[in-house]
Tab-separated table of C-alpha atoms in Angstrom:
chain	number	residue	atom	x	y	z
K	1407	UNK	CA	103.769	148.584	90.375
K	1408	UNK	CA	101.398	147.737	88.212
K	1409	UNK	CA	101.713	144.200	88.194
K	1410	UNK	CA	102.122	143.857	91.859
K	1411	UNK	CA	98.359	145.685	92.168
K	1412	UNK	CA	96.640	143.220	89.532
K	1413	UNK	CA	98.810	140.353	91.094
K	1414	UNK	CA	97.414	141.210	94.578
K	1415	UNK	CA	93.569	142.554	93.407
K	1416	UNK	CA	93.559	138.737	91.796
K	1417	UNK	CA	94.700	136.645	94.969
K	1418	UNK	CA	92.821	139.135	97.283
K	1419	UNK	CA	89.503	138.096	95.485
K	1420	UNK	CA	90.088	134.272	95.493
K	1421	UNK	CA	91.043	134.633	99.113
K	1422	UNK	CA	87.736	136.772	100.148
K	1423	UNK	CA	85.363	134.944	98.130
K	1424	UNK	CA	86.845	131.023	99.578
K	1425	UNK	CA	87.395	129.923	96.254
K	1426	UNK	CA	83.468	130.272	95.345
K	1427	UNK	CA	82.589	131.000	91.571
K	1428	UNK	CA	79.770	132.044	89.551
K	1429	UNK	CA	78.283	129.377	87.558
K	1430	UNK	CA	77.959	132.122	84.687
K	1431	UNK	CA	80.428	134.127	82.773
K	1432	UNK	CA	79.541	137.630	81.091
K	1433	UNK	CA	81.238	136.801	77.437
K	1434	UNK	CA	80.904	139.122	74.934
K	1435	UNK	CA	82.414	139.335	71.332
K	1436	UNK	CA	82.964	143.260	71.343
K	1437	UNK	CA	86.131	144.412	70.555
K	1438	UNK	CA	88.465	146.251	72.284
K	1439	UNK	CA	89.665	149.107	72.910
K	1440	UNK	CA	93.265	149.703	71.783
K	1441	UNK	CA	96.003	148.980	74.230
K	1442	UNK	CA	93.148	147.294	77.109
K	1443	UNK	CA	94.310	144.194	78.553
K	1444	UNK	CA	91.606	141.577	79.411
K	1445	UNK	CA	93.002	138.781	81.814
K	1446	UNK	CA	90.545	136.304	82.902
K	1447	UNK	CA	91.382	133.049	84.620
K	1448	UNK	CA	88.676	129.743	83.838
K	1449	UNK	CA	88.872	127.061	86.467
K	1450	UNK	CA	85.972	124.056	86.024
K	1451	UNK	CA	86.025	120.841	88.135
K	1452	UNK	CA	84.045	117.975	87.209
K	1453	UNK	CA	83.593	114.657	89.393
K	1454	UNK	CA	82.191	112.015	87.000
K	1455	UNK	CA	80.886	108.404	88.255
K	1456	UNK	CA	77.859	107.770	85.498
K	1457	UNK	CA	77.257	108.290	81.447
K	1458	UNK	CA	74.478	108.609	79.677
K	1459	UNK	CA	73.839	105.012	79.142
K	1460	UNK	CA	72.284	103.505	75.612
K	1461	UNK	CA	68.276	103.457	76.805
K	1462	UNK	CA	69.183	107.493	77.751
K	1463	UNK	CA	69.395	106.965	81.207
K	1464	UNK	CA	72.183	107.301	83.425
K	1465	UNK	CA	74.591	104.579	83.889
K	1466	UNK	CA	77.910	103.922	86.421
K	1467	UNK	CA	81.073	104.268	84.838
K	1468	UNK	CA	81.908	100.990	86.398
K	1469	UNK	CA	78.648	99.349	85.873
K	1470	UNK	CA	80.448	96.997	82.778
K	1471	UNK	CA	82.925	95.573	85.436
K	1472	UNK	CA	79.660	94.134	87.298
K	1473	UNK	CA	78.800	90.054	86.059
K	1474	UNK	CA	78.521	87.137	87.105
K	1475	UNK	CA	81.514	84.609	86.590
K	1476	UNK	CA	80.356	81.028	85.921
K	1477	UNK	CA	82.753	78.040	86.508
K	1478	UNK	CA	82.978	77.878	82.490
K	1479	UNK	CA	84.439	81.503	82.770
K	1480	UNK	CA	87.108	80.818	85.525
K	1481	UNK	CA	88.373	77.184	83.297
K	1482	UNK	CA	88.510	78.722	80.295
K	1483	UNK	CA	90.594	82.071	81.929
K	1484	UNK	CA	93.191	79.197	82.826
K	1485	UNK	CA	97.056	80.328	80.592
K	1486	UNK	CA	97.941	76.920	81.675
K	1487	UNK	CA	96.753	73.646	80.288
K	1488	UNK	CA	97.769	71.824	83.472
K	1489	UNK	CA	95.757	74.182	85.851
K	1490	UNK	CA	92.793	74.284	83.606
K	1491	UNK	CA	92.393	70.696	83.528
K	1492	UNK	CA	92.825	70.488	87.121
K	1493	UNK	CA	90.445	73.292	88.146
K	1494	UNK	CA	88.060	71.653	85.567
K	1495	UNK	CA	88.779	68.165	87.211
K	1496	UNK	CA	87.671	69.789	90.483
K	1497	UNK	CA	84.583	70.965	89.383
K	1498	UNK	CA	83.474	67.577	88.170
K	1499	UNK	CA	84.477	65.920	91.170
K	1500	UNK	CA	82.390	68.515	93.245
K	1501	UNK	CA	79.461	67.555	91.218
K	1502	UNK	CA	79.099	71.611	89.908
K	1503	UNK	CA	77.971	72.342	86.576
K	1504	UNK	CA	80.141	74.357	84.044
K	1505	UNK	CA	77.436	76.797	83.736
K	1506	UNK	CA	76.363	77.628	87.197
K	1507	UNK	CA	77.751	80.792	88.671
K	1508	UNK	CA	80.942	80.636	90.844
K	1509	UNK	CA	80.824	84.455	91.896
K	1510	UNK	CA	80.416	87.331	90.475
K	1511	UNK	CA	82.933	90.756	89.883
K	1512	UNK	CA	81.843	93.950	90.771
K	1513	UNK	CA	83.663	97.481	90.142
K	1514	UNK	CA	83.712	101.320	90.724
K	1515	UNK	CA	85.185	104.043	88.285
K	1516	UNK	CA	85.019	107.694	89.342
K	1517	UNK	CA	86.581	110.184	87.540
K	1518	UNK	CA	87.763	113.463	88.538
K	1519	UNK	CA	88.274	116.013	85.871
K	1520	UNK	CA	90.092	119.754	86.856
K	1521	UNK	CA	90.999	122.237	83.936
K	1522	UNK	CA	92.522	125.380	84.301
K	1523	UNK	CA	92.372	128.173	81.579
K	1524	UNK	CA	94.465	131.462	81.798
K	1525	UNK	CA	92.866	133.562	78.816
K	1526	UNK	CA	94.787	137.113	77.992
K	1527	UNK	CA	92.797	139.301	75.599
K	1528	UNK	CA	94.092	142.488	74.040
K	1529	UNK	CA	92.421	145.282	71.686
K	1530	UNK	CA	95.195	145.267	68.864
K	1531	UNK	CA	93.374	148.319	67.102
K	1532	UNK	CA	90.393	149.654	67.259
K	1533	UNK	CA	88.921	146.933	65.198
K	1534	UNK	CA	90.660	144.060	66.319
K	1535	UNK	CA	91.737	142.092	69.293
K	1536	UNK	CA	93.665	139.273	69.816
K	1537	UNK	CA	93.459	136.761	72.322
K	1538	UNK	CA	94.927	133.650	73.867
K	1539	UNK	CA	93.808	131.150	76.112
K	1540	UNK	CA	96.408	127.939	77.362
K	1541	UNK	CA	94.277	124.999	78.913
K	1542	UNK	CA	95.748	122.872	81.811
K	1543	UNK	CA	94.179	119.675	82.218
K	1544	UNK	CA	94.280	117.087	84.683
K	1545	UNK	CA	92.458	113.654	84.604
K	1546	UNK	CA	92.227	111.525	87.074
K	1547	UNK	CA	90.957	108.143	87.212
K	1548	UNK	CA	89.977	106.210	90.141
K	1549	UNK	CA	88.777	102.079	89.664
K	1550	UNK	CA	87.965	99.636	92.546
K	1551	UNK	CA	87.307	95.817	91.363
K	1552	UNK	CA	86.289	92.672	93.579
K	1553	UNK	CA	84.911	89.562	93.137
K	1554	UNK	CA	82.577	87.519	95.738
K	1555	UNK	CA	82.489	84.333	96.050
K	1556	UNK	CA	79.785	81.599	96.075
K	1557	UNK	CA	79.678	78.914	98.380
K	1558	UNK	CA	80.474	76.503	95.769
K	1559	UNK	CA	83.779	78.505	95.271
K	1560	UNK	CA	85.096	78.338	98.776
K	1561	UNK	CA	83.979	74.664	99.410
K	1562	UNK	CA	86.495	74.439	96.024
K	1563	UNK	CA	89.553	76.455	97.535
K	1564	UNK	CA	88.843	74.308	100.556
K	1565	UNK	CA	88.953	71.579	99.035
K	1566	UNK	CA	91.985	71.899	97.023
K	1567	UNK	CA	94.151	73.699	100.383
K	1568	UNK	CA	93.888	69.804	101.597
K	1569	UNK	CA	96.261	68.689	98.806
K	1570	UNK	CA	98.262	72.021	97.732
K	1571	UNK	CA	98.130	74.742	100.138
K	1572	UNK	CA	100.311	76.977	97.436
K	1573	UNK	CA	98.045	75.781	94.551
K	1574	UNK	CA	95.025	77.060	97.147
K	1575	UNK	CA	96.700	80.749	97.717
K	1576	UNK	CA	97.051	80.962	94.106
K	1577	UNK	CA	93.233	80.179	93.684
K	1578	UNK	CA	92.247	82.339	96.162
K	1579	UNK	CA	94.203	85.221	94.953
K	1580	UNK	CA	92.882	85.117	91.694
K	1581	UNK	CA	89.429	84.539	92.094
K	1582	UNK	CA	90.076	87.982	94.313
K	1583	UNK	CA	91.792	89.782	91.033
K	1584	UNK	CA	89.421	88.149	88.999
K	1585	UNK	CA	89.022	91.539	86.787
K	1586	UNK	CA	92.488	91.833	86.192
K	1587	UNK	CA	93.345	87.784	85.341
């Protein structure tokens, strides 16, 4: 019966107060009493999307994912020899130089942090008490990448969809991905 009243006083609270919670918590480190039960239930939720960065300012978690790509960049990112020659080949024959941008990649990260923390305290004796507290964590992590284009890049893809559409696609899909390849 006893159970059932704590069970219900518990939920009854969350349900009246709409799942609001006091920023503080009344801790102490007195002991007590012999045969008192202390439940307590923690719950903190954090939604993270910028650090501390290295000048001690605040930074976006994605804000690494954010460069420019130069034509050197996408050649070199080339696994095979054939492609990179060819993609370099193009870039010559357009008259762009390795060095000048040919888009640039830009990202989000937001993170959404949720622990929960059932903590049971009992007064052992009268000069001790015991307690126990089991954290539940979840993590989640959310990241959004993109590249844009310059016009050099699309005159490019263009250009090569004349002779190979497939060889075009391929382009265009990775200069999309370009985080990820």
């Amino acid at each position: 019966m006893k159970l059932q009243y704590l069970l219900s006083l518990l939920l009854a609270t969350t349900a009246v107060a709409a799942d609001l919670k006091a920023p503080f918590d009344f801790e102490t480190t007195a002991v007590l009493p012999r045969g008192v039960r202390n439940p307590r239930f923690k719950d903190l939720v954090m939604y993270m999307d910028e650090k501390w960065g290295g000048s001690g300012g605040a930074e976006l978690l994605g804000n690494k994912l954010n460069k420019a790509v130069s034509w050197r960049d996408i050649i070199d990112g080339q696994d095979d020899a054939t492609l990179k020659a060819i993609t370099e080949g193009k870039v010559k024959q357009m008259g762009l130089d390795p060095d000048s941008p040919a888009g640039g990649t830009s990202g989000v990260v937001n993170t959404y942090v949720n622990a929960k923390v059932p903590v049971l305290a009992v007064g052992a004796t009268e000069k001790l008490t015991l307690a126990v507290a089991v954290p539940v964590v979840t993590i989640q992590v959310n990241a959004d990448t993109g590249f844009v284009k310059s016009d050099d890049a699309q005159r490019l893809i263009n250009d090569i969809a004349k002779d190979d559409p497939a060889k075009a696609q391929e382009a265009q899909d990775k200069l999309n991905n370009a985080v990820n390849t």
